[in-house]
Structures are given as structure tokens and as C-alpha cells.
Coordinates of C-alpha atoms in Angstrom, one line a residue:
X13 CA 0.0 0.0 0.0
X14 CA 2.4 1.9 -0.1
X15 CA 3.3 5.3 -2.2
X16 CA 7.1 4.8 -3.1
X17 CA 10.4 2.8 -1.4
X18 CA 12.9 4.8 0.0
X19 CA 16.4 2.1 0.2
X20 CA 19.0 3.6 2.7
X21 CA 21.0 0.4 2.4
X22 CA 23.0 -1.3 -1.0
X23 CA 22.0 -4.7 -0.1
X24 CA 18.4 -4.1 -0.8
X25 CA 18.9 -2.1 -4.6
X26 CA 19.0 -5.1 -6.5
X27 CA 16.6 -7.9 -5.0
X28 CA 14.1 -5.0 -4.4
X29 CA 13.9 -3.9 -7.8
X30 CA 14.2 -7.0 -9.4
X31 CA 11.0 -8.2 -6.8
X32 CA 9.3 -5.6 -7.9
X33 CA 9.3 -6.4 -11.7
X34 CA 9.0 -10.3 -11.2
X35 CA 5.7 -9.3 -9.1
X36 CA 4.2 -6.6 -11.8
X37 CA 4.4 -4.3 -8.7
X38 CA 6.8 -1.3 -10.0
X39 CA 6.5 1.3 -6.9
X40 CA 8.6 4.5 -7.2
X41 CA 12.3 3.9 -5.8
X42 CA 14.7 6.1 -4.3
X43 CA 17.7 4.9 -3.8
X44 CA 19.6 6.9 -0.5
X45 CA 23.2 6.6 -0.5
X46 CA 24.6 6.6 3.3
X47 CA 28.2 7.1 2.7
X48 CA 29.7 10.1 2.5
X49 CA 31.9 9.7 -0.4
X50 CA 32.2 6.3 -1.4
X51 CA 29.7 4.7 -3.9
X52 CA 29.9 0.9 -3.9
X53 CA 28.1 -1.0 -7.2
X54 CA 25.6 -2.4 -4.7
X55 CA 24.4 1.1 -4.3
X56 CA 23.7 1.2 -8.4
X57 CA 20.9 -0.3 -10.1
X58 CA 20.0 2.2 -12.9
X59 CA 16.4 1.3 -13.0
X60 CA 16.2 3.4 -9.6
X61 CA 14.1 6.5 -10.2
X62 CA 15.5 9.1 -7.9
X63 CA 19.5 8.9 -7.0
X64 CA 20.5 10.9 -3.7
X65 CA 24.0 11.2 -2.7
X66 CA 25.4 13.4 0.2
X67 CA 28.3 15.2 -2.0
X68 CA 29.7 16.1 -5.4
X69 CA 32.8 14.0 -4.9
X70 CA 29.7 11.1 -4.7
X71 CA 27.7 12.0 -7.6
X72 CA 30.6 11.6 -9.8
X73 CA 31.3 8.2 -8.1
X74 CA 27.5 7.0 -8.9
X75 CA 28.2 8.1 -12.9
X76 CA 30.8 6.0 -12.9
X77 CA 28.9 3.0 -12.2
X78 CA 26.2 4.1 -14.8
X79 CA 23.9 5.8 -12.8
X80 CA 21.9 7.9 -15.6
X81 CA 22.7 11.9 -14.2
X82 CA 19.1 13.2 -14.9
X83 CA 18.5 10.3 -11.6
X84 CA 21.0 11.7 -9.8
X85 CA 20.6 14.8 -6.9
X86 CA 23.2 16.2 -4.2
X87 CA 20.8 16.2 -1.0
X88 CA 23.8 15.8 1.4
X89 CA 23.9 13.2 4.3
X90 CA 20.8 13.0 6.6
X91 CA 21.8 13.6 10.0
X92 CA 19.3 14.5 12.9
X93 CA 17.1 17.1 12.7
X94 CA 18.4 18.8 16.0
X95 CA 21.2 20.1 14.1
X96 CA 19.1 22.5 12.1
X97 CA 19.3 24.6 14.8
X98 CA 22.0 27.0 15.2
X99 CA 24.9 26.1 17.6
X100 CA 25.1 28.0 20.8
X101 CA 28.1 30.1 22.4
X102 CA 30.4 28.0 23.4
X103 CA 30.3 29.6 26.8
X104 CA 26.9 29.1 27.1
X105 CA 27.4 25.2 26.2
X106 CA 30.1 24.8 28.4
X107 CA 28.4 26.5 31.8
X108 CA 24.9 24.3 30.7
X109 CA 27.3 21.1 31.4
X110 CA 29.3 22.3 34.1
X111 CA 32.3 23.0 32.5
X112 CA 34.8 26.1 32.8
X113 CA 35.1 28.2 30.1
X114 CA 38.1 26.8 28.3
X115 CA 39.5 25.2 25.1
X116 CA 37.5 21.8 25.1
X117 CA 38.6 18.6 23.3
X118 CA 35.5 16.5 22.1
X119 CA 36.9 12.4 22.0
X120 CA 34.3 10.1 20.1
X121 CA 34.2 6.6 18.7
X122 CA 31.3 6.7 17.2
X123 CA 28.0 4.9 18.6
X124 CA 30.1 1.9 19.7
X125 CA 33.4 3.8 21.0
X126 CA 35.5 1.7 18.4
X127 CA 38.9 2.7 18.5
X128 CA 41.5 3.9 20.6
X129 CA 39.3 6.2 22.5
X130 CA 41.1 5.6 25.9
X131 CA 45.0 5.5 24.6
X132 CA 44.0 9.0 23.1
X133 CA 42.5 10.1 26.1
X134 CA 45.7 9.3 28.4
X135 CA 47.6 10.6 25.6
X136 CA 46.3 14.1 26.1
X137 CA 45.4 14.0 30.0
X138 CA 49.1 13.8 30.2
X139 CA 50.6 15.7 27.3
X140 CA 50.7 18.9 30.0
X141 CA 48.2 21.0 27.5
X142 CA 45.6 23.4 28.4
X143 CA 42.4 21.4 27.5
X144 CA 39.7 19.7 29.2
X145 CA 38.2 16.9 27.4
X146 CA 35.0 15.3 26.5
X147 CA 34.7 11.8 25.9
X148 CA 31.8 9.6 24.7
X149 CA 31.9 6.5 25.0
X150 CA 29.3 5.3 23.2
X151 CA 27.7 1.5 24.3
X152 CA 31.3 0.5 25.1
X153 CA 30.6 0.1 28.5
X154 CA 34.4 -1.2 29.8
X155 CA 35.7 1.9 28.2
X156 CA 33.5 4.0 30.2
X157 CA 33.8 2.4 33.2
X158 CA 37.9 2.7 32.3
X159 CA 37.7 6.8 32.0
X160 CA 35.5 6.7 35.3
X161 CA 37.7 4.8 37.0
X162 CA 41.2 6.6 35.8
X163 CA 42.5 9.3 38.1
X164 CA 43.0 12.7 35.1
X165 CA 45.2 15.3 35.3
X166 CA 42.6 17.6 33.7
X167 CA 39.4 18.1 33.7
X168 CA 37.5 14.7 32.1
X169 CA 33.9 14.6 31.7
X170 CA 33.3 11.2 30.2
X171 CA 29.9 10.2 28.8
X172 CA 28.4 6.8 27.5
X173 CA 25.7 6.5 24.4
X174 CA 24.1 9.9 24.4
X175 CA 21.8 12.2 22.2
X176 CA 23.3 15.7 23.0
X177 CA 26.0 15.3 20.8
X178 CA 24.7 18.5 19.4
X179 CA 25.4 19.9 23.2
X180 CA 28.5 18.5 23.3
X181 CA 29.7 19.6 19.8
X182 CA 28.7 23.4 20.4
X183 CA 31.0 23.1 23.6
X184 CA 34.0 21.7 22.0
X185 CA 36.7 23.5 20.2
X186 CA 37.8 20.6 18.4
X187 CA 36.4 17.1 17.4
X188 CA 39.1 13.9 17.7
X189 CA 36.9 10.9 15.8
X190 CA 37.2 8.2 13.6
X191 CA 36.2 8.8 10.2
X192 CA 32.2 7.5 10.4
X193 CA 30.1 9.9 7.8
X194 CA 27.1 11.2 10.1
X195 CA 29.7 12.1 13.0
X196 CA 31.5 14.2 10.2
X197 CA 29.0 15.7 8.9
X198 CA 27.3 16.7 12.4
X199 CA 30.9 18.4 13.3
X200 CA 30.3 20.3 9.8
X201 CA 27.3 22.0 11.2
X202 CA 28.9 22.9 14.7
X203 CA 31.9 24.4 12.6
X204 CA 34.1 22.2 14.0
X205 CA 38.0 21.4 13.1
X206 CA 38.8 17.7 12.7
X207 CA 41.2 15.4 13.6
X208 CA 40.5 12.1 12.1
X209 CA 41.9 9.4 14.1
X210 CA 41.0 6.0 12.2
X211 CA 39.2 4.6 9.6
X212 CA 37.3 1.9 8.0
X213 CA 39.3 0.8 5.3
X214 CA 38.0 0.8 1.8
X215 CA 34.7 2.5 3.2
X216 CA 35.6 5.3 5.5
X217 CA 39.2 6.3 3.9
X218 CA 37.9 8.5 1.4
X219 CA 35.9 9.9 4.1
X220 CA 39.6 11.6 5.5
X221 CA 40.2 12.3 2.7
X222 CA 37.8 14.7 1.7
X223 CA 37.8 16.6 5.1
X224 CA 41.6 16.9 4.2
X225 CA 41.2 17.7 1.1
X226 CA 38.5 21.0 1.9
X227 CA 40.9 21.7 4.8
X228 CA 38.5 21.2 7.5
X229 CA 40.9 18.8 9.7
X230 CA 43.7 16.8 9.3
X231 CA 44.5 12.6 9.9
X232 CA 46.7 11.4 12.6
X233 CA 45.9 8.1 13.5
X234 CA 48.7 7.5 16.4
X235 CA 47.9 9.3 19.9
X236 CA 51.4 11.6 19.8
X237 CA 50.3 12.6 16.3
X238 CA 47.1 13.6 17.8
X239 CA 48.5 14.9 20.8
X240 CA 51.7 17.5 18.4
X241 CA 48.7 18.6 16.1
X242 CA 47.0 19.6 19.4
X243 CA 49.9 21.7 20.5
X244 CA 50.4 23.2 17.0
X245 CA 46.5 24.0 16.9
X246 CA 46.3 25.8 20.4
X247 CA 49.4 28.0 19.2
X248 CA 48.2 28.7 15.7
X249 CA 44.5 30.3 16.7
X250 CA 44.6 31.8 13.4
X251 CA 45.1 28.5 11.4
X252 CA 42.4 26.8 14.0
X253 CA 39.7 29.3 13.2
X254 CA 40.4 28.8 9.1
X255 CA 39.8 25.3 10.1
X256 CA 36.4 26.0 11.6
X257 CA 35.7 28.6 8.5
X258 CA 36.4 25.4 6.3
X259 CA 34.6 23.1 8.0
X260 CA 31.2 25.2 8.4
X261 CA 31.2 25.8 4.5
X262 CA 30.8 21.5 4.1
X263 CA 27.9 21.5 6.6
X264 CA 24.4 20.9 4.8
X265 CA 22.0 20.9 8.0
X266 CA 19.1 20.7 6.2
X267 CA 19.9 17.5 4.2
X268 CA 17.1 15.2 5.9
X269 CA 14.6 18.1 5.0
X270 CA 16.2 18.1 1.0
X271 CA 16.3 14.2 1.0
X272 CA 12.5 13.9 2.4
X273 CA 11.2 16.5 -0.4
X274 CA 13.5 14.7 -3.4
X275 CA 11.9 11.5 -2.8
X276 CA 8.4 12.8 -2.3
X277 CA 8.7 14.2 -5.4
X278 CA 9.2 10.6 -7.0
X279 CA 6.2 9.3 -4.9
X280 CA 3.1 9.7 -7.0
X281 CA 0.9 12.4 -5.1
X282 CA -2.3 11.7 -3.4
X283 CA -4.9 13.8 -1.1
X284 CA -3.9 14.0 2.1

């Protein structure tokens, strides 16, 4: 009964359509790529109607695996709606989570706090900066109970799976995060600079890639690296605010709302 099928995963392109056309039950398809930059063939069937990648360096991916470009449309990635709304002064932020007013170090590792959150953590509690770190933790529940547990010389304020990233972003002066597309592209929106510490290879490389290639953060994937880019950042204010400038111009906060109104457009209309 429905009025159109919206696919936000490749594994479904193919056996949908071809389900579709075995049945004699041809529903409008959008096809809603997920990745930030890569494309993967499983993504391309170009049967689809409607095409919706997050970025240009996309598109041109899907036309190389023969996805007609009338079908194609740069909607960005859909992130959550919360982050529509404008960030608030950082001061602001930091007193709402009872923080002091000074440079802040967002840690993340994504959803599931994959990486080496807590080497990068000790890594800066004792590099002797100026700082005072977030960390979220995500479901890993040993790694929280690890930064609980630890005795910081800085202020730590360690979080498990939470919704306020937005909160948390508009506090920090920097994000440290492995390269996962919907945590990039949240940072976008809270103008914040990027230090990409890992990667899924094959699917989240190009990911680093392209926030080092629009100068919006840099990769260092070993905790000193992290750590020396750090100090360079806190004595270059200049080069960290061009940073921020860079990374606010990627942001597309609205991308849910231009994804929602592309495919509706596919979906034949009917009275409400």
C-alpha cells in the first residue's frame, strides 16, 4: 500500500527492484546513499528513479557506475534534525554542562566507542596541555567504566551513548573521531575542526580524505600525532579558526529536510 520505497542500504537495490518487476508491482524507488563519499556497485541499479548522494565527490562516483545523471541529486547526508538549529556560544554550552570556560577537546568513537578512545585520552590528560576533554563512549561500556575509573590530570567529563552530541559539539573547540560519515558531517554544522583518528578501510578512507582535502581537519591516527597537532592547533589560533571557517562551508544541516522532499517528489501524489 504503499506510495514509493525509500532504500538507505545497498543490499536491498537489486533484489528490491528485481521483486518488484518479477511481481508486476513497480512502486517508485529512491535509492539513499549513506556514505559520505564512497559509492559501492551495490548502491547502483539504474532502474532506480531518484539517485540521492550526500556530496559532489559522490555524484561523480554514482556516474561512474552508470547511474543515468538526470537520476542523480546532491541532497547531502541525513543527519538529525536537531542540528538545524543554530549552535550556541560556546560559553553558554560549556556553563549548561558544568564545565569552565576553556578550550575543550571532544573524543568520540562513534555509537560503539570503536577505536582507541582511551590511549587517546591518556595521551592528552598527560601531554601537559591546556584542555579539558569530552569523551563519549558510546555502548562500550568497559571503556566508560575505564575513564571513570582513571585518576586525570585535567578536567575529564566522560559520557556513555548519548543524544546531546549537538550539546557536546557546540562546547568543544575541536572534534578527535574516527572517520564515520554522520559524525563528520554533524561536526560540519557545529563548525568544527577535525582530527580524524582512524578509519574503516575501503569504506571510510575517502571519508579523511575529503575533510583533508577541503581543509576542514587533518589525519593522525597514532595518539602523539594527535597529541603535536594539538599543540600546533592551540598556538596557531589563526590556522584553527580557518579550520572552523572550512569546516562550516561543508555543513548541509538541512539535508534530511532536501532528502524527504526529493523523494516525495518521486512518490506519485495523493490527497492527504
Amino acid at each position: 500500500p504503499c506510495d514509493g520505497v525509500i532504500n538507505v542500504q545497498p543490499l536491498y537495490t537489486f533484489p528490491v527492484l528485481w521483486a518488484m518487476e518479477r511481481i508486476g508491482v513497480r512502486k517508485p524507488f529512491v535509492t539513499m546513499v549513506s556514505d559520505l563519499i564512497v559509492v559501492h556497485a551495490l548502491w547502483c541499479d539504474p532502474t532506480t528513479d531518484r539517485f540521492l548522494v550526500p556530496t559532489e565527490v559522490s555524484r561523480q562516483h554514482a556516474l561512474e557506475n552508470r547511474i543515468p545523471p538526470e537520476k542523480i541529486q546532491v541532497v547531502g547526508l541525513p543527519i538529525r534534525g536537531t542540528f538545524m538549529t543554530p549552535p550556541q556560544p560556546k560559553v553558554i554550552a560549556r556553563q549548561q554542562l558544568g564545565l569552565p570556560d576553556k578550550f575543550t577537546i571532544l573524543l568520540m568513537g562513534g555509537g560503539q566507542g570503536l577505536g582507541r578512545v582511551y590511549e587517546i585520552a591518556e595521551a592528552i590528560g598527560q601531554s601537559g596541555l591546556d584542555v579539558q576533554l569530552i569523551v563519549v563512549a558510546g555502548r562500550n561500556k568497559k571503556l566508560k567504566e575505564q575513564l571513570d575509573a582513571a585518576r586525570w590530570p585535567i578536567r575529564v567529563k566522560a559520557y556513555g551513548f548519548i543524544q546531546e552530541i549537538p550539546a557536546l559539539m557546540d562546547a568543544s573547540d575541536v572534534l578527535i573521531t574516527k572517520a564515520g560519515p554522520t559524525t563528520i558531517c554533524e561536526a560540519f554544522t557545529r563548525s568544527l575542526p577535525i582530527i580524524i583518528s582512524g578509519y574503516i578501510p575501503s569504506q571510510e578512507n575517502e571519508n579523511a580524505d575529503y575533510v583533508i582535502a577541503n581543509q576542514a581537519g587533518v589525519l593522525a591516527t597514532e595518539p602523539e600525532l594527535i597529541v603535536a597537532t594539538l599543540r600546533e592547533w592551540l598556538h596557531k589560533p589563526a590556522r584553527l579558526e580557518q579550520l572552523a571557517r572550512n569546516s562550516a562551508q561543508l555543513a548541509r544541516p538541512r539535508a534530511p529536510i532536501d532528502a524527504a522532499e526529493a523523494a516525495y517528489q518521486v512518490a506519485p501524489s495523493r490527497p492527504i
